[in-house]
XYZ file of C-alpha atoms in Angstrom:
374
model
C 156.536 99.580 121.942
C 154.886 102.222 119.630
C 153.850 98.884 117.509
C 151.665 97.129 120.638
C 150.310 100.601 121.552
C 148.795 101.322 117.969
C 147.286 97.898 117.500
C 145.618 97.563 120.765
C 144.462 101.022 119.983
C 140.297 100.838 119.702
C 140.117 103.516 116.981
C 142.708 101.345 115.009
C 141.124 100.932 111.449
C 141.548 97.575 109.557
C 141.807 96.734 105.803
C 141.286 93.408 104.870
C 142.861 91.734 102.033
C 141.035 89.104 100.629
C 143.694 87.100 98.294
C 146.146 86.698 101.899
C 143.539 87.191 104.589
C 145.704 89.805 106.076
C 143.938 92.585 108.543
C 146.613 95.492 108.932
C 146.005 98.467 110.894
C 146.056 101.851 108.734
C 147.990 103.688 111.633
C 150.350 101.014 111.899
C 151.089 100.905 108.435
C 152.088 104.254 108.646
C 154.420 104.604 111.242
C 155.744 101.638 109.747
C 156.417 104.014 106.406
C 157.477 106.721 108.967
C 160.253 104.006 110.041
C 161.130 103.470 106.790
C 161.967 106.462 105.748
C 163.914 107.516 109.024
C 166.118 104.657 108.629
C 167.098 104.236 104.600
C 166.194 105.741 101.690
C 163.118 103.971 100.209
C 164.675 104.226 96.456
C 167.357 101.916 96.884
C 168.767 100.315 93.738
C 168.375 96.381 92.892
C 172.116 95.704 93.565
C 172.103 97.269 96.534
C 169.407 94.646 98.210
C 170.406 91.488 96.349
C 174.259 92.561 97.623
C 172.979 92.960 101.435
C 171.392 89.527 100.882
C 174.743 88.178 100.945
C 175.709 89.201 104.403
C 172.081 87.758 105.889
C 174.174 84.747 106.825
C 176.744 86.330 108.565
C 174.394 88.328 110.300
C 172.080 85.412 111.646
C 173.281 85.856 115.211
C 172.420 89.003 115.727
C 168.789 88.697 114.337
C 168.305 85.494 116.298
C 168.603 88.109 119.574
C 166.286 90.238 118.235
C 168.644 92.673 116.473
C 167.413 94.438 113.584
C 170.271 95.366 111.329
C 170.753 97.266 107.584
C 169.672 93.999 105.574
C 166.643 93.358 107.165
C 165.810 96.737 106.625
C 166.237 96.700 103.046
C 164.581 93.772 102.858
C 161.442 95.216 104.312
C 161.670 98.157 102.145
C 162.083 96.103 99.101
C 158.619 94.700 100.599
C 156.322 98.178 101.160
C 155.704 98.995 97.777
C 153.970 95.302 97.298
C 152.043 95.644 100.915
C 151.133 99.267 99.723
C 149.634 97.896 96.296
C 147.964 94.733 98.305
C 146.067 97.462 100.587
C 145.383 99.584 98.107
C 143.726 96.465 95.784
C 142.195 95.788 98.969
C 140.201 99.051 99.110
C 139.173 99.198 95.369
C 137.848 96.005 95.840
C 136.061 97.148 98.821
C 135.121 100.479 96.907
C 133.492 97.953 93.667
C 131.707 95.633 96.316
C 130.255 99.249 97.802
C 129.351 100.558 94.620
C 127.364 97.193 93.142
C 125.509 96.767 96.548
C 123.984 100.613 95.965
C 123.701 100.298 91.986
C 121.386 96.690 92.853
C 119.189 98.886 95.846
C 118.907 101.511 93.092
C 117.804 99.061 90.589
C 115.326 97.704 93.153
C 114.018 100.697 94.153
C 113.405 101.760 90.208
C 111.435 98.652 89.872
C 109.438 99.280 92.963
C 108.463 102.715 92.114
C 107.488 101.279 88.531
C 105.280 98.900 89.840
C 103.711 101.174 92.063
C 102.885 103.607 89.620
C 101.669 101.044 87.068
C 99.282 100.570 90.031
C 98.270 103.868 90.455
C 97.978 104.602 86.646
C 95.514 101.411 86.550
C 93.265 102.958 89.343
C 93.213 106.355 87.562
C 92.183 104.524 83.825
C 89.573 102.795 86.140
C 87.936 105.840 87.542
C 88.549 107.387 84.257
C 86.074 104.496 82.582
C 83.697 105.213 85.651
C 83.565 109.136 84.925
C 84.395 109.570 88.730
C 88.146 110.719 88.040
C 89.254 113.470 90.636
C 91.462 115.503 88.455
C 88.357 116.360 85.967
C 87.031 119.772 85.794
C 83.561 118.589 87.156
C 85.811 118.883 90.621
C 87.597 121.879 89.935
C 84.905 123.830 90.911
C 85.180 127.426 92.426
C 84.258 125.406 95.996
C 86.885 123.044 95.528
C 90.115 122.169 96.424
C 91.221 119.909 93.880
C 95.149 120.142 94.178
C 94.966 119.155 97.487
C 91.835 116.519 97.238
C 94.201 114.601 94.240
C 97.176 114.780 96.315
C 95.302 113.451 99.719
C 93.914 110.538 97.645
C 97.285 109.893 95.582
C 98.944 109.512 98.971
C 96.363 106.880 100.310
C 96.378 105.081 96.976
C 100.412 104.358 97.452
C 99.777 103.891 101.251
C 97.168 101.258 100.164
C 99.172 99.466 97.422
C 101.722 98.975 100.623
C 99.174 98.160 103.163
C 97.737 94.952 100.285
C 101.767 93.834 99.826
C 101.879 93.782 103.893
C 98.729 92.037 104.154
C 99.615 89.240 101.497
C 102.624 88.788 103.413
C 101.360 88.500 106.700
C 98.568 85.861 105.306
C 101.332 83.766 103.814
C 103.164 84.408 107.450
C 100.045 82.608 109.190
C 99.158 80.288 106.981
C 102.944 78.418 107.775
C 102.678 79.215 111.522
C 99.672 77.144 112.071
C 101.161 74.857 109.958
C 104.197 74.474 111.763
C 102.232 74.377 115.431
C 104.588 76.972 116.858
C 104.223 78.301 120.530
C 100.582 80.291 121.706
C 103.334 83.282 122.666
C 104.477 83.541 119.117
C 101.289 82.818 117.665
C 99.795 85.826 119.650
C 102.509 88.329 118.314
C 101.295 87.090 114.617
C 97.849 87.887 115.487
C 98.593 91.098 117.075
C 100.326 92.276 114.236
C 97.739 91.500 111.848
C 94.942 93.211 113.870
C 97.389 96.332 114.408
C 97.845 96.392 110.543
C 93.912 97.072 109.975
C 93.896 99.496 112.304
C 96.843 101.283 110.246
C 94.012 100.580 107.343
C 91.123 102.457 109.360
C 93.293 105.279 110.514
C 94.356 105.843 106.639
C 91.061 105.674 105.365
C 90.194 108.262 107.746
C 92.673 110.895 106.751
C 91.286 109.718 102.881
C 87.600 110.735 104.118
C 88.808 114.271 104.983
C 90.155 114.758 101.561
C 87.441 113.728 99.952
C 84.728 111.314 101.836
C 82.915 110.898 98.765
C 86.366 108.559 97.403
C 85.819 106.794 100.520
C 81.951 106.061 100.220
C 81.940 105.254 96.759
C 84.992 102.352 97.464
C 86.908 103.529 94.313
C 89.832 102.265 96.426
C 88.608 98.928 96.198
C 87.483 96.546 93.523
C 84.306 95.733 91.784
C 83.704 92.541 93.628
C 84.583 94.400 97.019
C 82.383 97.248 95.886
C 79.040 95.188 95.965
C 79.331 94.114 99.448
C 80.461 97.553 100.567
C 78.765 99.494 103.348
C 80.010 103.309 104.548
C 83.645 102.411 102.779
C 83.970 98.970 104.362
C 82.762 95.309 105.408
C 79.547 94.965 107.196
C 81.175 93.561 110.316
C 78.108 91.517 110.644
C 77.910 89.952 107.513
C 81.604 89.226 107.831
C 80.781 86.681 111.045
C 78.691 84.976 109.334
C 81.105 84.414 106.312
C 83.993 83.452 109.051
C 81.826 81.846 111.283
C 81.882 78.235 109.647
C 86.216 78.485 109.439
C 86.172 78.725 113.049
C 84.742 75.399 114.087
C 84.917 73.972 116.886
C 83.640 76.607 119.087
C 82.792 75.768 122.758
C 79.016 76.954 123.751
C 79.831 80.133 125.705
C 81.780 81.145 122.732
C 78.725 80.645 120.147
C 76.826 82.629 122.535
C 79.038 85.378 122.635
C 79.802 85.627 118.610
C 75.543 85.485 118.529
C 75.153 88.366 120.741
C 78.315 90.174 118.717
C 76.501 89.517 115.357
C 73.088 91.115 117.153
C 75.238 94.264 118.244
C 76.845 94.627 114.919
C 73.546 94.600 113.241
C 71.944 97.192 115.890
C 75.046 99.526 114.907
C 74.468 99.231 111.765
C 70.981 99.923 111.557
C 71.670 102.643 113.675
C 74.189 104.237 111.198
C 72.301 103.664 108.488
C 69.289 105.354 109.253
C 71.673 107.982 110.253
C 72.874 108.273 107.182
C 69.203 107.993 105.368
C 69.028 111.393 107.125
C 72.035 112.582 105.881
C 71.104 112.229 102.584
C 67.450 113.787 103.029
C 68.796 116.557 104.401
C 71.594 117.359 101.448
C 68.735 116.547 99.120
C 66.582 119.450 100.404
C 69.762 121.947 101.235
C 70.368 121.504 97.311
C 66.911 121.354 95.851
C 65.354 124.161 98.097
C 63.798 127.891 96.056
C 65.139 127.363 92.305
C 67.520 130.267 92.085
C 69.378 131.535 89.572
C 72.726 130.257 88.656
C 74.478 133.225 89.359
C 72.816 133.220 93.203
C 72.368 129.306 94.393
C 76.350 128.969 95.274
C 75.840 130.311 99.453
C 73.018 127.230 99.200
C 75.965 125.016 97.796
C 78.435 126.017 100.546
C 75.642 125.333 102.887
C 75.331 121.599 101.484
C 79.126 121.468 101.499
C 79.032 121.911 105.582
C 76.574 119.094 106.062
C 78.947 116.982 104.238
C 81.512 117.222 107.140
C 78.618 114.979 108.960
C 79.875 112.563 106.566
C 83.406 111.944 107.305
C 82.170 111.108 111.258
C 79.921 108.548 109.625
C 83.093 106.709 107.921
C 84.894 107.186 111.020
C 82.323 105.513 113.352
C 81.699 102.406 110.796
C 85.455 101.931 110.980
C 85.154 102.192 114.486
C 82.814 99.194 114.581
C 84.759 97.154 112.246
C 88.064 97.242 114.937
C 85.832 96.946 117.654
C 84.080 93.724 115.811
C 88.281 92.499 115.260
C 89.083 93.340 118.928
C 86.047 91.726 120.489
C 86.259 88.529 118.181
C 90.199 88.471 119.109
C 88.711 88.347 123.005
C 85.905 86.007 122.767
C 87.996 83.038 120.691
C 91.692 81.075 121.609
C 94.682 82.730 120.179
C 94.934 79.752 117.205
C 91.338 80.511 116.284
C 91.604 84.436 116.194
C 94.908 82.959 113.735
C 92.811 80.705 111.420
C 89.871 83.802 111.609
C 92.093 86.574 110.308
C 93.770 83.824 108.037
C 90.199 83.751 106.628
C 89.034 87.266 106.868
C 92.616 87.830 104.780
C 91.994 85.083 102.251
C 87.918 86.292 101.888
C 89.328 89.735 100.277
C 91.881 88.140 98.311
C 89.714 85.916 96.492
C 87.031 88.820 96.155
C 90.042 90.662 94.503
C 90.747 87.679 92.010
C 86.724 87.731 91.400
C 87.450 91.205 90.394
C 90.346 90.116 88.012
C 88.123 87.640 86.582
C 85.385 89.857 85.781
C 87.608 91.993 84.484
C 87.942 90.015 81.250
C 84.546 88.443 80.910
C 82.758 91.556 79.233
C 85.516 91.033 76.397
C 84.159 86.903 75.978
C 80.458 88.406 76.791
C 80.467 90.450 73.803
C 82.057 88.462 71.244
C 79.310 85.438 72.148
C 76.807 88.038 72.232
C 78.043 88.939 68.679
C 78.379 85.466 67.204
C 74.718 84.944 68.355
């Protein structure tokens, strides 16, 4: 029958009506209608049904073998206009569930975006206070390319604000596995996830640097308490093993042997890099100060400085460098729950540097009335 063929039919759509937990196929419901209206007129008058209920009695037999006759056929048209209105209640209802789910993601998304940019506007007053704001006309300069240097750092300031939401969640995320003593396999993915996610941080800063390296260097990304332990736009990786190095207890002997010689590399590097840099800034120093010219003559001088500064983006790059190589050779040398309690630490070490920051924020304000009462 046309009735089997349409329901088994895989592109047959359902609606679902909630109040009778009905599902109907659309198509079905249509030839039905097609039916319908073949067979009787669908405006048939009140007297007309109740009068062919009479006869359903006398007409028993025949339905009991399956015959369809005139009453029953009233008696389902009396019955389409209340399936049409159930399926078409069915839909609005549907249609209002659709339209709440996108006005909450809207709403959501509005709050998101506010919070973001209450972050962003914070950064900006900051800098602002610091006189090191990027959309000043000290940078505007005829050398520079400001629109593009404020958009470059925008974008890494909202990339960041991510990257710290990510991070806090991940911390939480390890802090209950090893907790919960779940399985080395699962532990590893944690840990590889966590590593992979400051590698997305080194690969941002990077593109940051090329913008404008000097944003990097000076941390303005960062906060105050993160600033004063900064070195090329980052952790000294070897300062940072001896911070983590007590959280990681026990450690067999071949593995203190190996994080001693990975603390004496570190510290090579960054000698190494820092004397490189010393350089750096000799050179820039004389590039700028050489012949006093005239104002209207010392900008090819200038331009010259500006190309030495390229040397500084490859110094960010290769400190970053060290730092994942310092992560990726510490994730080598210890177990996979130990690399888990390390970056557990390492992620809680920069959070409560953060909250130092947030502290000090508020202490000049209780400084200065004391220092005014005295």
């Amino acid at each position: 029958m046309n009735r089997s063929r349409n329901m088994n039919s895989p592109s047959s759509q359902f609606v679902t009506s909630r109040g009778m937990g009905i599902y109907e196929p659309i198509h079905q419901i249509g030839m039905w209608g097609e039916n319908f209206k073949s067979n009787g007129n669908p405006n048939i008058p009140t007297s007309m049904i109740l009068a062919a209920d009479t006869k359903l009695d006398s007409q028993s037999e025949d339905t009991s073998q399956g015959t369809l006759g005139p009453p029953n056929q009233y008696d389902q048209e009396a019955n389409k206009p209340s399936d049409r209105v159930q399926r078409r209640l069915a839909q609005n209802r549907e249609a209002a569930r659709k339209s709440r789910l996108r006005k909450k993601a809207y709403v959501q998304q509005l709050e998101s975006s506010r919070a973001k940019l209450a972050r962003l506007e914070q950064e900006l007053e900051r800098a602002r206070q610091q006189g090191l704001y990027l959309g000043s006309g000290v940078d505007a300069g005829p050398l520079g390319n400001s629109g593009t240097v404020n958009a470059g750092i925008a974008t890494f300031e909202m990339k960041y604000g991510h990257w710290l939401e990510e991070q806090n969640r991940q911390i939480c995320e390890l802090r209950s596995a090893l907790s919960a003593h779940i399985s080395d396999v699962e532990m590893r993915f944690l840990v590889d996830n966590v590593m992979t996610h400051y590698f997305e941080l080194f690969r941002m800063k990077a593109t940051a640097a090329k913008a404008d390296v000097f944003y990097v260097m000076s941390g303005m990304w960062t906060t105050s308490a993160e600033r004063f332990f900064l070195w090329i736009g980052g952790f000294r990786p070897s300062e940072l093993l001896k911070v983590l190095a007590p959280q990681l207890d026990p450690l067999t002997e071949q593995q203190i042997m190996e994080v001693c010689n990975l603390r004496q590399s570190c510290q090579q590097a960054e000698d190494a890099l820092s004397q490189g840099l010393e350089k750096l800034q000799q050179t820039l120093a004389h590039a700028v100060a050489t012949s006093p010219l005239p104002e209207a003559t010392y900008m090819p001088q200038m331009a010259s400085a500006v190309e030495k500064l390229v040397a500084l983006v490859r110094f960010v790059e290769q400190a970053d460098y060290l730092r994942q190589e310092t992560l990726q050779q510490m994730s080598r040398i210890l177990t996979t729950r130990q690399a888990a309690r390390g970056l557990l630490a390492l992620g809680e070490y920069f959070k409560r540097l953060r909250a130092l920051s947030s502290l000090w924020a508020t202490r000049p304000h209780e400084a200065a009335q004391s220092f005014n009462g005295n």
